[in-house]
Amino acid sequence: MTSQVSRTAEQAEESVLGEQRKPAGTKDVRRLDRVIIRFAGDSGDGMQLTGDRFTSETASFGNDLSTLPNFPAEIRAPAGTLPGVSSFQLHFADHDILTPGDAPNVLVAMNPAALKANIGDLPRGAEIIVNTDEFTKRAMQKVGYTASPLEDGSLDGYSLHPVPLTTLTVEALKDFDLSRKEAERSKNMFALGLLSWMYHRPTEGTEKFLRTKFAKRPQIAEANLAAYRAGWNFGETTEDFAVSYEIAPATTAFPTGTYRNISGNLALAYGLVAASRQADLPLFLGSYPITPASDILHELSKHKNFGVRTFQAEDEIAGIGAALGAAFGGSLGVTTTSGPGVALKSETIGLAVSLELPLLIIDIQRGGPSTGLPTKTEQADLLQAMFGRNGEAPVPVVAPCTPADCFDAALEAARIALTYRTPVMLLSDGYLANGSEPWRIPELDELPDLTVQFAHGPNHTLDDGSEVFWPYKRDPQTLARPWAVPGTPGLEHRIGGIEKQDGSGNISYDPANHEFMVRTRQAKIDGIAVPDVVVDDPHGARTLVLGWGSTYGPITAAVRRLRAAGEAVAQAHLRHLNPFPRNLGTVLQRYNKVVIPEMNLGQLATLIRAKYLVDAHSYNQVNGMPFKAEQLATALKEAIDG
């Protein structure tokens, strides 16, 4: 996460209206402190690519940023329909920011569906750039427009820029040997060029990207470059865009270091590779593709040079079975999935609890139940992670709070799994997975030492004096059992799901032994060393806002707004959900009121109430989208005053 900066909350949350500077050439240049842009179009219009390229250039320029990709669940939803709209929102600034923003200042709408689906989110006065070529009678009727919104006065409260993007793109590519349909595909690059001019974004990175992406099709590469440059030149020459904008680099927002833009799934993949290197273990991923977790499989498959092996299984059960087998064989075993896959993997997770082997189960949460909302976000798998197995099968649970934090959360999950010989659940979600922000690349000496000691010989002496290997003889500090790699002479031992005798690991149906093993496995999880929860409470507040996972950004932004308005409110955020930090109960008792915002119906609140007997108040949302800062600020103000 980027560091906080020495700006007031009022400055951080100011409107984007900034001071106007002297004209540069024939165009005015206005300096802003932040802006929120949303690209929206049909799912085949390349909005995700356009947003990603604009984000990359913004990151290279040095702004702080946060993104929110939003796309249909269908691979190719019906063209021109509301369910088929894909969008990409980017918030970037000259200071520390925490969310993709509540409301866009600029909307780029590639067709009528994109306009209708997004117009409700725009504040009055926002700029709208529309592709007028797509506003045909049939296209408008498809989404319920009886008259053109570009002509009926319904957009009078906005700054409207009608641009024939398709026509201008085709004209710019007339010298290329392309069909009209092929030329039209580059209209997203024309739009990207126009927005890059408007906000003074660098161009070199995008030009290099296009040449690399289409290296085997140089004509397509040059056509996209031509469309991109034509969009830039159109902004420079047209009279419709009289002002361009500058957002200075966020020089005070970041500690010294080397930065790159990173998404949550990419950060998780890098964190897993780093964990395997720090543990000096090969990394094995057993996975079945599922939205929104598949990107981790895609990325890890590129890193065989780091000892990474990826296995795309035929189903979820095979994926975790292979990962657990790899863990038994001495690898850092990992499986990635989303909520429906966790349900299928539950029996094997229980087997990992019984075998007491390190295994990482990464759940990128999405809307449910069942198939639910595959491309939308939710936090509704917490209780499944805690209790979704038969019998008493406790599993540690770790949750990152930002896209960049996914890297550190992966290392922490690996530390727990390797130290305590246990499966660990890591709960990310679609918002973190697909969102991005600047990430400081850590130095190697900043990474934790995760080195593992395997068992190498006998560890127990029988009554007759003979030395044997007991696979369930525990470390007195961690209660972890020894990790014996198959094939090590003298360390042969039985594995399986049937209950084991304490110490020897032999099959046991003894009631007293079973109770002892159940309580011992629970004690091992309860005894995991996790950092104390840190409370941000500069004003001695009586109300505490407690969050977990991806709600960190919206909660923190809302708390900043309240403090700027003179309210005293405290904030704490949980990374470790099982076990909870040891000081959490003491912290909760200090406050008259505890409010827990969650993207579910109150799952953390249920756990807090049950464990600490605290009358925690839930504020819940399950609409597939992250909280908005203003929405949370209003709800928290009502809680403070209530």
PDB file of N, CA and C in Angstrom, residues 54 57 62 70 151 282 298 338 365 431 465 534 642:
ATOM      1  N   PHE A  54      -3.957   2.982 -20.193  1.00  0.00           N
ATOM      2  CA  PHE A  54      -3.976   4.303 -19.572  1.00  0.00           C
ATOM      3  C   PHE A  54      -3.422   4.219 -18.147  1.00  0.00           C
ATOM      4  N   GLU A  57       0.475   3.876 -18.193  1.00  0.00           N
ATOM      5  CA  GLU A  57       1.140   5.147 -18.461  1.00  0.00           C
ATOM      6  C   GLU A  57       1.026   6.084 -17.254  1.00  0.00           C
ATOM      7  N   GLY A  62       4.034   8.484 -12.405  1.00  0.00           N
ATOM      8  CA  GLY A  62       4.284   8.708 -10.981  1.00  0.00           C
ATOM      9  C   GLY A  62       3.085   9.112 -10.159  1.00  0.00           C
ATOM     10  N   ASN A  70     -14.706  -3.646 -14.567  1.00  0.00           N
ATOM     11  CA  ASN A  70     -16.049  -4.193 -14.377  1.00  0.00           C
ATOM     12  C   ASN A  70     -16.515  -4.745 -15.718  1.00  0.00           C
ATOM     13  N   GLU A 151     -29.525  14.591 -28.300  1.00  0.00           N
ATOM     14  CA  GLU A 151     -30.271  15.699 -28.907  1.00  0.00           C
ATOM     15  C   GLU A 151     -31.505  16.118 -28.115  1.00  0.00           C
ATOM     16  N   PRO A 282      10.411 -26.025  -4.061  1.00  0.00           N
ATOM     17  CA  PRO A 282       9.726 -25.844  -5.351  1.00  0.00           C
ATOM     18  C   PRO A 282       8.266 -25.483  -5.109  1.00  0.00           C
ATOM     19  N   HIS A 298      -2.346 -18.426 -14.885  1.00  0.00           N
ATOM     20  CA  HIS A 298      -1.714 -17.918 -16.111  1.00  0.00           C
ATOM     21  C   HIS A 298      -0.329 -17.350 -15.815  1.00  0.00           C
ATOM     22  N   SER A 338     -12.249 -19.985  -6.554  1.00  0.00           N
ATOM     23  CA  SER A 338     -13.201 -19.030  -6.006  1.00  0.00           C
ATOM     24  C   SER A 338     -14.214 -19.811  -5.174  1.00  0.00           C
ATOM     25  N   GLN A 365     -12.719 -14.405  -3.833  1.00  0.00           N
ATOM     26  CA  GLN A 365     -14.160 -14.432  -3.629  1.00  0.00           C
ATOM     27  C   GLN A 365     -14.913 -13.666  -4.726  1.00  0.00           C
ATOM     28  N   TYR A 431     -12.522  -7.606  -6.439  1.00  0.00           N
ATOM     29  CA  TYR A 431     -12.120  -6.198  -6.416  1.00  0.00           C
ATOM     30  C   TYR A 431     -10.608  -6.080  -6.295  1.00  0.00           C
ATOM     31  N   GLY A 465      14.421 -49.171  23.939  1.00  0.00           N
ATOM     32  CA  GLY A 465      15.662 -48.518  23.557  1.00  0.00           C
ATOM     33  C   GLY A 465      15.860 -48.326  22.069  1.00  0.00           C
ATOM     34  N   VAL A 534      -3.627  -3.140  15.060  1.00  0.00           N
ATOM     35  CA  VAL A 534      -3.235  -1.751  15.301  1.00  0.00           C
ATOM     36  C   VAL A 534      -4.462  -0.862  15.120  1.00  0.00           C
ATOM     37  N   GLY A 642     -26.039   7.938  16.383  1.00  0.00           N
ATOM     38  CA  GLY A 642     -27.154   7.117  16.858  1.00  0.00           C
ATOM     39  C   GLY A 642     -27.057   6.721  18.323  1.00  0.00           C
TER      40      GLY A 642
END
